[in-house]
PDB file of C-alpha atoms and ligand atoms in Angstrom:
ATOM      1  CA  UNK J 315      44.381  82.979 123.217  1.00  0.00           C
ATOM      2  CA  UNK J 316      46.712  84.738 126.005  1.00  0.00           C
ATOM      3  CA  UNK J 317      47.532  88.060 126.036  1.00  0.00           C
ATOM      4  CA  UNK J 318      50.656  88.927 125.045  1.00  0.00           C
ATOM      5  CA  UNK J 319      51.918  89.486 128.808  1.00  0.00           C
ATOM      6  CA  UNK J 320      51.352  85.746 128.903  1.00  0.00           C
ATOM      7  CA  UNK J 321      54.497  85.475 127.359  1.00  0.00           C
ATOM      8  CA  UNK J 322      58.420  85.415 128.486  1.00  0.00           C
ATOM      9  CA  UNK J 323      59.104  87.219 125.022  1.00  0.00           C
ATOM     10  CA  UNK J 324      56.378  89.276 122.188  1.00  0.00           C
ATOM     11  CA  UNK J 325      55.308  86.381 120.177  1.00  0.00           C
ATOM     12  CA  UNK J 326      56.323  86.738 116.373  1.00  0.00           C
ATOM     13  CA  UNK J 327      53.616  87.850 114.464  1.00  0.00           C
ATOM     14  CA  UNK J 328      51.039  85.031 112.679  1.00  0.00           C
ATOM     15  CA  UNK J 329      52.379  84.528 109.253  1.00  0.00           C
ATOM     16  CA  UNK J 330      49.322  85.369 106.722  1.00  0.00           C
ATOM     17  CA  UNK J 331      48.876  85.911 102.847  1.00  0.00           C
ATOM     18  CA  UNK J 332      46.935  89.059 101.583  1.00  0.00           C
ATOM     19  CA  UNK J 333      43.791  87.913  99.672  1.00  0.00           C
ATOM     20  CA  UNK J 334      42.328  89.618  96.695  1.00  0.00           C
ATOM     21  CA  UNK J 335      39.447  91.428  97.141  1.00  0.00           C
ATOM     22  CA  UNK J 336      39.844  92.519 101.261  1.00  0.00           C
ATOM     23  CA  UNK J 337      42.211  94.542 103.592  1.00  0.00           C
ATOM     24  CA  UNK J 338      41.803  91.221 105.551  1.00  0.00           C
ATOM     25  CA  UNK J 339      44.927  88.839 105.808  1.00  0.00           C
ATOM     26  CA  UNK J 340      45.023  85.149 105.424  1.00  0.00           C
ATOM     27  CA  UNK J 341      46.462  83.299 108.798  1.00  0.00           C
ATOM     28  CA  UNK J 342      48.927  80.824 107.820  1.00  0.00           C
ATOM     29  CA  UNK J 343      48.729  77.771 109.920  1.00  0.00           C
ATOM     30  CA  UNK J 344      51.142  74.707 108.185  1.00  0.00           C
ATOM     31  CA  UNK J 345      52.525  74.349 104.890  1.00  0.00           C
ATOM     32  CA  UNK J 346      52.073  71.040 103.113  1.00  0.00           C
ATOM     33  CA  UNK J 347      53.636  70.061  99.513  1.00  0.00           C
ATOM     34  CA  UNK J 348      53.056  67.396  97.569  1.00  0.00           C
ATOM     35  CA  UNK J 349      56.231  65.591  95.692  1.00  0.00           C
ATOM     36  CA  UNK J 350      56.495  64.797  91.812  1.00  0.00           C
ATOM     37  CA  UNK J 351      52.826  65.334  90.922  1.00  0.00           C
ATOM     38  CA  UNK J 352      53.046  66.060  87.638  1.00  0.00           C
ATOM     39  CA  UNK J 353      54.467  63.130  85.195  1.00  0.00           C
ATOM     40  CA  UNK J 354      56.955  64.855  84.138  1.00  0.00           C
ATOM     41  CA  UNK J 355      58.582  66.183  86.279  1.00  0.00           C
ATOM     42  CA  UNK J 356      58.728  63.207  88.105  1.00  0.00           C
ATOM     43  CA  UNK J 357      60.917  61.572  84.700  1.00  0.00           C
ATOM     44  CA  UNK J 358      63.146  64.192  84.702  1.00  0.00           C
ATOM     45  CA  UNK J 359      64.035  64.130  88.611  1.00  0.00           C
ATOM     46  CA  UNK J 360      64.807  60.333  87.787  1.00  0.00           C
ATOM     47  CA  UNK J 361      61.461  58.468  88.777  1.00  0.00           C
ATOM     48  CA  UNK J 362      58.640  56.461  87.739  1.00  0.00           C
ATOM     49  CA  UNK J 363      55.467  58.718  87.382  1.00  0.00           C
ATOM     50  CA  UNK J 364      52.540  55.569  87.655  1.00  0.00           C
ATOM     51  CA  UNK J 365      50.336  56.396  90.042  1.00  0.00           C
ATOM     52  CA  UNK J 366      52.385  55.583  93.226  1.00  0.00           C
ATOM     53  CA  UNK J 367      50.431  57.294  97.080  1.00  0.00           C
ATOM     54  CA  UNK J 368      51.796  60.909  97.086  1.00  0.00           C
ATOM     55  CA  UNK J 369      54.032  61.479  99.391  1.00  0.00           C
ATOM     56  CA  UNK J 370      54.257  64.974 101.240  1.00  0.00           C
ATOM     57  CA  UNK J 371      56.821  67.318 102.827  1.00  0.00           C
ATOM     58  CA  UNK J 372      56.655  70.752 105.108  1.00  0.00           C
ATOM     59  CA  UNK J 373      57.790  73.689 104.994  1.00  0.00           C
ATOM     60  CA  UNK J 374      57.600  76.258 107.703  1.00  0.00           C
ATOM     61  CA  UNK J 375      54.677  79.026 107.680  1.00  0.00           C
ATOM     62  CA  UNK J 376      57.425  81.777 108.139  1.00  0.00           C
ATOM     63  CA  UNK J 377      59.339  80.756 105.004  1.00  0.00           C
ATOM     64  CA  UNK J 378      56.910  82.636 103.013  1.00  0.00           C
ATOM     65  CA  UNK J 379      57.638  85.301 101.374  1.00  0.00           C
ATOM     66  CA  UNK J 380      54.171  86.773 101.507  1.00  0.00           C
ATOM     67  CA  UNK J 381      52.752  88.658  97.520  1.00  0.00           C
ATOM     68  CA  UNK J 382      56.353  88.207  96.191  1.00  0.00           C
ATOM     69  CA  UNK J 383      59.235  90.258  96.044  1.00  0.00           C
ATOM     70  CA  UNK J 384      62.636  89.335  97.271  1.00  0.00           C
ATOM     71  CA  UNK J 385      63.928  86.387  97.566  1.00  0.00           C
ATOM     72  CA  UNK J 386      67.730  86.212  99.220  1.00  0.00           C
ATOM     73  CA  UNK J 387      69.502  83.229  97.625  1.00  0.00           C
ATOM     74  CA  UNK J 388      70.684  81.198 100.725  1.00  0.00           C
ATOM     75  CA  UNK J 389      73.151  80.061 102.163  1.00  0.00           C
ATOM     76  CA  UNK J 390      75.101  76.399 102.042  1.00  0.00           C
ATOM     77  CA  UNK J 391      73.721  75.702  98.499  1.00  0.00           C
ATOM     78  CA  UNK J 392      75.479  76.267  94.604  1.00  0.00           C
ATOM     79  CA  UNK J 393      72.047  74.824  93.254  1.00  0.00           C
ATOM     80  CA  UNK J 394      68.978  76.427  94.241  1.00  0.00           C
ATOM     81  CA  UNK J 395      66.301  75.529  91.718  1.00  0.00           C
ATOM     82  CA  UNK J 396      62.469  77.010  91.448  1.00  0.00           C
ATOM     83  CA  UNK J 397      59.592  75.060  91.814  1.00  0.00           C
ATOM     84  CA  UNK J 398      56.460  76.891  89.754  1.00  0.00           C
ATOM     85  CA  UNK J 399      53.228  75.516  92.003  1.00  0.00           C
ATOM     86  CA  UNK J 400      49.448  76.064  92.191  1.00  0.00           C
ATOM     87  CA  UNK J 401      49.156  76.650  95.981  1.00  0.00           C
ATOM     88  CA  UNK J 402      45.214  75.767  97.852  1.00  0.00           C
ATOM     89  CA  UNK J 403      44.757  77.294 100.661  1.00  0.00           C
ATOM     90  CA  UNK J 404      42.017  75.774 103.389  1.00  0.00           C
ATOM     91  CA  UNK J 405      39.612  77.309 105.053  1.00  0.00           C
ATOM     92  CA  UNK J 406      38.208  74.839 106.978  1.00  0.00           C
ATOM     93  CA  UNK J 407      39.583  71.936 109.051  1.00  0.00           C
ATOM     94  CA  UNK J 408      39.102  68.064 109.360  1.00  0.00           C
ATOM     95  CA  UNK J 409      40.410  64.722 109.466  1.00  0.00           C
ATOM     96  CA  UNK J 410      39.525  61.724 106.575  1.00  0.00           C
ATOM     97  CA  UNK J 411      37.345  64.502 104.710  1.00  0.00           C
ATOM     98  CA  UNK J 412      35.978  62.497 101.941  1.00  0.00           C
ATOM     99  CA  UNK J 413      37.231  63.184  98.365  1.00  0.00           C
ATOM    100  CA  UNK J 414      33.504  64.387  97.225  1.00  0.00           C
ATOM    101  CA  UNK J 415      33.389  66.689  99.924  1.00  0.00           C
ATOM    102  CA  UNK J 416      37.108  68.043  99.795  1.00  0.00           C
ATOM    103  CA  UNK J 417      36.324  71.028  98.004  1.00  0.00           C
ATOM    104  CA  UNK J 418      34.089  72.647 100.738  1.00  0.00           C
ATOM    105  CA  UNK J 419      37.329  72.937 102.370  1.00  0.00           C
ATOM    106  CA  UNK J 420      38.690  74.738 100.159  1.00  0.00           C
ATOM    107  CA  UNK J 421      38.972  78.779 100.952  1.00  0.00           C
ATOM    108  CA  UNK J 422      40.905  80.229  97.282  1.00  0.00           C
ATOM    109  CA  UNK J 423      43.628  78.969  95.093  1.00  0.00           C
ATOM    110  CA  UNK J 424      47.227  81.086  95.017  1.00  0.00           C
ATOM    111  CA  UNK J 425      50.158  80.671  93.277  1.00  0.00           C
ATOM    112  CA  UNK J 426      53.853  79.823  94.732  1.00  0.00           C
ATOM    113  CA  UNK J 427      57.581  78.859  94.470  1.00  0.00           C
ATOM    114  CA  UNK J 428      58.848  75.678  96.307  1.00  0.00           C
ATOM    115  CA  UNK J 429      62.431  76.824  96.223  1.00  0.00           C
ATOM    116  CA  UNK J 430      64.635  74.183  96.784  1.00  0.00           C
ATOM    117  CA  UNK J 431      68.576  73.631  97.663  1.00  0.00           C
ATOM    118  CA  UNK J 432      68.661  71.009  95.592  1.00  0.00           C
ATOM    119  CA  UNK J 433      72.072  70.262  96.207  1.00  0.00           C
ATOM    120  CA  UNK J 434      71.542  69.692 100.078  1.00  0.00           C
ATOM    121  CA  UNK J 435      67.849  67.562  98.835  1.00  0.00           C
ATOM    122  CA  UNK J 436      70.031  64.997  96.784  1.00  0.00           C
ATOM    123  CA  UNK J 437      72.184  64.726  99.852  1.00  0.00           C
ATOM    124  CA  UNK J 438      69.488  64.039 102.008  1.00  0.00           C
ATOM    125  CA  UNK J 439      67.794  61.425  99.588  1.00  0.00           C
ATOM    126  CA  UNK J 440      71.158  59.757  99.352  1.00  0.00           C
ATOM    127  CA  UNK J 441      71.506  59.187 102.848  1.00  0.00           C
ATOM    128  CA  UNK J 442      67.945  58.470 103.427  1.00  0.00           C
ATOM    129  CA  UNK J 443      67.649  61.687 105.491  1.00  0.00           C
ATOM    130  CA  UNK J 444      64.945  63.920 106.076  1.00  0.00           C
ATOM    131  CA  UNK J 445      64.545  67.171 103.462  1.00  0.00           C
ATOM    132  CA  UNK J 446      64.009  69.505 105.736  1.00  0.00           C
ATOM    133  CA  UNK J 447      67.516  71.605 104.833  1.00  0.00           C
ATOM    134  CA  UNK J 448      66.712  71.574 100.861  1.00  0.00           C
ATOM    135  CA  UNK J 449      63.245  72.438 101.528  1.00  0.00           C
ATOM    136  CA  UNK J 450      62.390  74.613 104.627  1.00  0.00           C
ATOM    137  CA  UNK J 451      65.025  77.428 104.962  1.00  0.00           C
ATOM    138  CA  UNK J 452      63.889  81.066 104.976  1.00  0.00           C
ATOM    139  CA  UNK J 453      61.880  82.907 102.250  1.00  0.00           C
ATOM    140  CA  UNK J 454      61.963  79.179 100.983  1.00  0.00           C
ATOM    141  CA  UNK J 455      58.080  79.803 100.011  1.00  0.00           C
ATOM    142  CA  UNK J 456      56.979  83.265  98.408  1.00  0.00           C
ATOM    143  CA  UNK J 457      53.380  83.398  97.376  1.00  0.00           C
ATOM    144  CA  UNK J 458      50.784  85.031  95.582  1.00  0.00           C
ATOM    145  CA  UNK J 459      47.786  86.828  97.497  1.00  0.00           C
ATOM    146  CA  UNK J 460      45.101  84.235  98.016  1.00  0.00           C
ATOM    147  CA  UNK J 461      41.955  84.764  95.313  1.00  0.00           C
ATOM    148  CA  UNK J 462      38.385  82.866  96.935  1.00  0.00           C
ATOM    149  CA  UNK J 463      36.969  79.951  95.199  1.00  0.00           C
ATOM    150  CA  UNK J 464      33.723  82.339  95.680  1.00  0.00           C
ATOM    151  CA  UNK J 465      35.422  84.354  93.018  1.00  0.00           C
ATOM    152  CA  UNK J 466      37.175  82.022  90.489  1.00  0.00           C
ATOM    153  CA  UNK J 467      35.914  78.457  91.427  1.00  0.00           C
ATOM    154  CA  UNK J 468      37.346  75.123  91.810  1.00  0.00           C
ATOM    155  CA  UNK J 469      40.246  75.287  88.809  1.00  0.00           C
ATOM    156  CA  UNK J 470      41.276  71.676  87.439  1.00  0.00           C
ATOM    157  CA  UNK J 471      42.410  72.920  84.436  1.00  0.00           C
ATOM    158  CA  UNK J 472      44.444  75.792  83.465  1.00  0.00           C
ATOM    159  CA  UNK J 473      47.955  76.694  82.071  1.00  0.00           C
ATOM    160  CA  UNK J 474      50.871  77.164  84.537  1.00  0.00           C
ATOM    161  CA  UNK J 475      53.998  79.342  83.437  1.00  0.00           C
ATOM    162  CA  UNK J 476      56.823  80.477  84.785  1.00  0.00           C
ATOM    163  CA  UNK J 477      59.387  83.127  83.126  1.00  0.00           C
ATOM    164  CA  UNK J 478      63.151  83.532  84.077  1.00  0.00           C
ATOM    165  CA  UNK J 479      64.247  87.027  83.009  1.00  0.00           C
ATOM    166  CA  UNK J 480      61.796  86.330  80.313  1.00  0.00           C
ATOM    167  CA  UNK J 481      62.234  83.003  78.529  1.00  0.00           C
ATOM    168  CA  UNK J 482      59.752  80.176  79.723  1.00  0.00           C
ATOM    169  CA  UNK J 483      61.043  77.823  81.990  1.00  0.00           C
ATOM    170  CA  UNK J 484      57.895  76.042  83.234  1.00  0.00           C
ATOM    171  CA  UNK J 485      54.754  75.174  81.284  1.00  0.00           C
ATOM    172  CA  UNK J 486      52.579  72.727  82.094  1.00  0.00           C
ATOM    173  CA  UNK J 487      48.612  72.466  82.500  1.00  0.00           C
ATOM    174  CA  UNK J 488      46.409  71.717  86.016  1.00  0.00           C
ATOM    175  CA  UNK J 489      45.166  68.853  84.259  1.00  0.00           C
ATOM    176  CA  UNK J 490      48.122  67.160  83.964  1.00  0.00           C
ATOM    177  CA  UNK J 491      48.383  66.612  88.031  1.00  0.00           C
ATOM    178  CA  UNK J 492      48.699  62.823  89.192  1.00  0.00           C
ATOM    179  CA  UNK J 493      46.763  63.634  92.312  1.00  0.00           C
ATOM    180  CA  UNK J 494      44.187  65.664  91.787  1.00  0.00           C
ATOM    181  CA  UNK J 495      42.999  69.146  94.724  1.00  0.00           C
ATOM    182  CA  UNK J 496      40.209  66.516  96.396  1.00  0.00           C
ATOM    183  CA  UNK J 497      42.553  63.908  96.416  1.00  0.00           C
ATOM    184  CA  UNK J 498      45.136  65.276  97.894  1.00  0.00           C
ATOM    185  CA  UNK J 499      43.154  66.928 100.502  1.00  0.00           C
ATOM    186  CA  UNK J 500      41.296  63.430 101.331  1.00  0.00           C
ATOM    187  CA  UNK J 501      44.848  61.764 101.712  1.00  0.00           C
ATOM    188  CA  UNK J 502      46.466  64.577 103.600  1.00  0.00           C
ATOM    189  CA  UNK J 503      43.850  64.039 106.277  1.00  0.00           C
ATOM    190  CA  UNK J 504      44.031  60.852 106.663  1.00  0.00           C
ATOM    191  CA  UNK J 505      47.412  62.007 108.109  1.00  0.00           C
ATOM    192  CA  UNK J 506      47.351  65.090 109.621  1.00  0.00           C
ATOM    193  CA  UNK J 507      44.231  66.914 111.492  1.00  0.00           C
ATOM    194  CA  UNK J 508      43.555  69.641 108.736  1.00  0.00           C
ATOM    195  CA  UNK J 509      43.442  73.084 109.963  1.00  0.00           C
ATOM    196  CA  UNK J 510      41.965  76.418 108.840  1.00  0.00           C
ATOM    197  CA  UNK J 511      44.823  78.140 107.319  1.00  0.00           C
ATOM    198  CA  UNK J 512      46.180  75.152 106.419  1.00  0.00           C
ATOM    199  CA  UNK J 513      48.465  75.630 102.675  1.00  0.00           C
ATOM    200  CA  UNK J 514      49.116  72.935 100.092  1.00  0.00           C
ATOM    201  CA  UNK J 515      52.086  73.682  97.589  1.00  0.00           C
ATOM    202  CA  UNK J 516      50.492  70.722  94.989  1.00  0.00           C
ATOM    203  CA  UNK J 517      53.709  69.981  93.110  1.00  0.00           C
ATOM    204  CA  UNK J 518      55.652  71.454  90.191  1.00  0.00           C
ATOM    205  CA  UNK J 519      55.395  70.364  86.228  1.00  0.00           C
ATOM    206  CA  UNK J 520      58.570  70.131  84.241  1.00  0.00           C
ATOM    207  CA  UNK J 521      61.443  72.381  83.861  1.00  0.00           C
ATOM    208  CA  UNK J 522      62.830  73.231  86.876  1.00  0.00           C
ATOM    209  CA  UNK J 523      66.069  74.900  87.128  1.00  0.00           C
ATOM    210  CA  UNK J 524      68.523  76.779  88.872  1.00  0.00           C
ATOM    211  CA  UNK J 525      68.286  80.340  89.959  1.00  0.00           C
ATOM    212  CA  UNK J 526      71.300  82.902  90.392  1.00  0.00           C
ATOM    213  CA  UNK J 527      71.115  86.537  91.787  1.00  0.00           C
ATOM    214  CA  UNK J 528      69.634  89.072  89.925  1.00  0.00           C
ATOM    215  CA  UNK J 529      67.137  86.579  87.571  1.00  0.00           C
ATOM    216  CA  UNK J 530      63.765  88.043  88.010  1.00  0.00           C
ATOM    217  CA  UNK J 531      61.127  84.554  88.222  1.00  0.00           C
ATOM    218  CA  UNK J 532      57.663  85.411  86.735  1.00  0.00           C
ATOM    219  CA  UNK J 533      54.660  82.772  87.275  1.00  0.00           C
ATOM    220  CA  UNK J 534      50.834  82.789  86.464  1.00  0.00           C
ATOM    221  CA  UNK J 535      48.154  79.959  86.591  1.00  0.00           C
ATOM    222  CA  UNK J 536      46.219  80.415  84.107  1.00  0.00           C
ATOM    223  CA  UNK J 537      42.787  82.059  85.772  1.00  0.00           C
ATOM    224  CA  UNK J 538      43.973  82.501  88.857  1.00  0.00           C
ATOM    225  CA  UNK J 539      46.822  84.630  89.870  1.00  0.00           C
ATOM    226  CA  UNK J 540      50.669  85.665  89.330  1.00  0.00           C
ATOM    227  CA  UNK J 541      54.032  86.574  91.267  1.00  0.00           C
ATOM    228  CA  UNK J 542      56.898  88.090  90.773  1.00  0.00           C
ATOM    229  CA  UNK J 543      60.122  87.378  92.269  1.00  0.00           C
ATOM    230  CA  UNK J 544      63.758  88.833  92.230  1.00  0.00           C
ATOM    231  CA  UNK J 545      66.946  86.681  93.567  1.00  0.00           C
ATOM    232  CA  UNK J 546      69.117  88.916  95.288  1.00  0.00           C
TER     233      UNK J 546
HETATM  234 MN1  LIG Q 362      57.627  71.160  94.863  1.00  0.00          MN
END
């Protein structure tokens, strides 16, 4: 790595994720998600949920909004829905990692919001135009800290909430995903080179909605962690 005098300008710092357990920070490296994974959701967004390849989208590491907290509502949208999400985070690297061996990539499990302009999205889809502006705009990603697999395990079951100012939104079970953690890591490197650091929002069950400022969003997985976020 070059020192920072390598460079014309300081370097923004690496995004990272605190991680329960350690002073030591998570580096972020990309952000994947996964689309309609959850039956569901899929029906309600207009689709067919059989068992069709899962497709994927990025968003940027420095979207996150790292533990929770504020979340600005952005600009250019009037419909900017949450996205509830069990998030995997990789700790090791690797291209066509087999599906029985996809876990050992695995570093911890967190939880996270795929916010989404979902005005600008059904735009894009329209068109036939990339997602990128309903998807990938700032603080489009907070996050929970980051809790090992060494403490909680592999999780493939599990209830997944989310509260708006109280009343639940979002309920839905791990079970219930169409492409299962080891799948979709197995897939996702058959197209990308994994890395260390590497995130994987794994799609959202039923329910989603819009936001406005001032709603306070409240998610847990059931067994492995919870955040807290305020529009403003
Ligand atoms: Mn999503």
């Amino acid at each position: 790595m070059a020192e920072n005098g390598a460079y014309v300008f300081p370097p923004p710092p690496r995004p990272s994720l605190p991680v329960r357990g350690t002073s030591k920070l998570f580096p972020v490296h990309r952000i994947y998600c996964v689309g309609r994974n959850y039956a569901e959701h899929a029906i309600e967004m207009g689709h067919d949920p059989t068992r069709e390849p899962p497709f994927f989208f990025q968003k940027n590491p420095d979207n996150l909004v790292p533990g929770g907290g504020d979340f600005p509502y952005p600009p250019k949208s009037n419909d900017v829905h949450f996205e509830f999400e069990l998030v995997v985070a990789l700790g090791k690297g690797g291209r066509d990692i087999a599906v029985e061996r996809a876990l050992e990539h695995v570093y911890g499990y967190a939880v996270g919001l795929d916010m989404t302009r979902r005005d600008l999205q059904g735009e894009a889809k329209k068109l036939g135009r990339p997602w990128d502006v309903g998807k990938a705009f700032e603080q489009s990603a907070p996050c929970s800290e980051i809790v090992p697999a060494i403490a909680i395990g592999h999780p493939d079951n599990g209830a997944l909430r989310l509260t708006v100012n109280g009343a639940v939104k979002q309920q839905g079970d791990l079970n219930q995903m169409i492409w299962k953690v080891p799948e979709m890591i197995a897939i996702l490197s058959g197209l990308f080179e994994l890395q260390p650091g590497d995130l994987i929002f794994s799609g959202t069950p039923a329910g989603v909605g819009a936001v406005k400022r001032g709603d306070v969003l409240e998610g847990a997985v059931e067994g492995v962690a919870e955040l807290r976020v305020r529009v403003v």
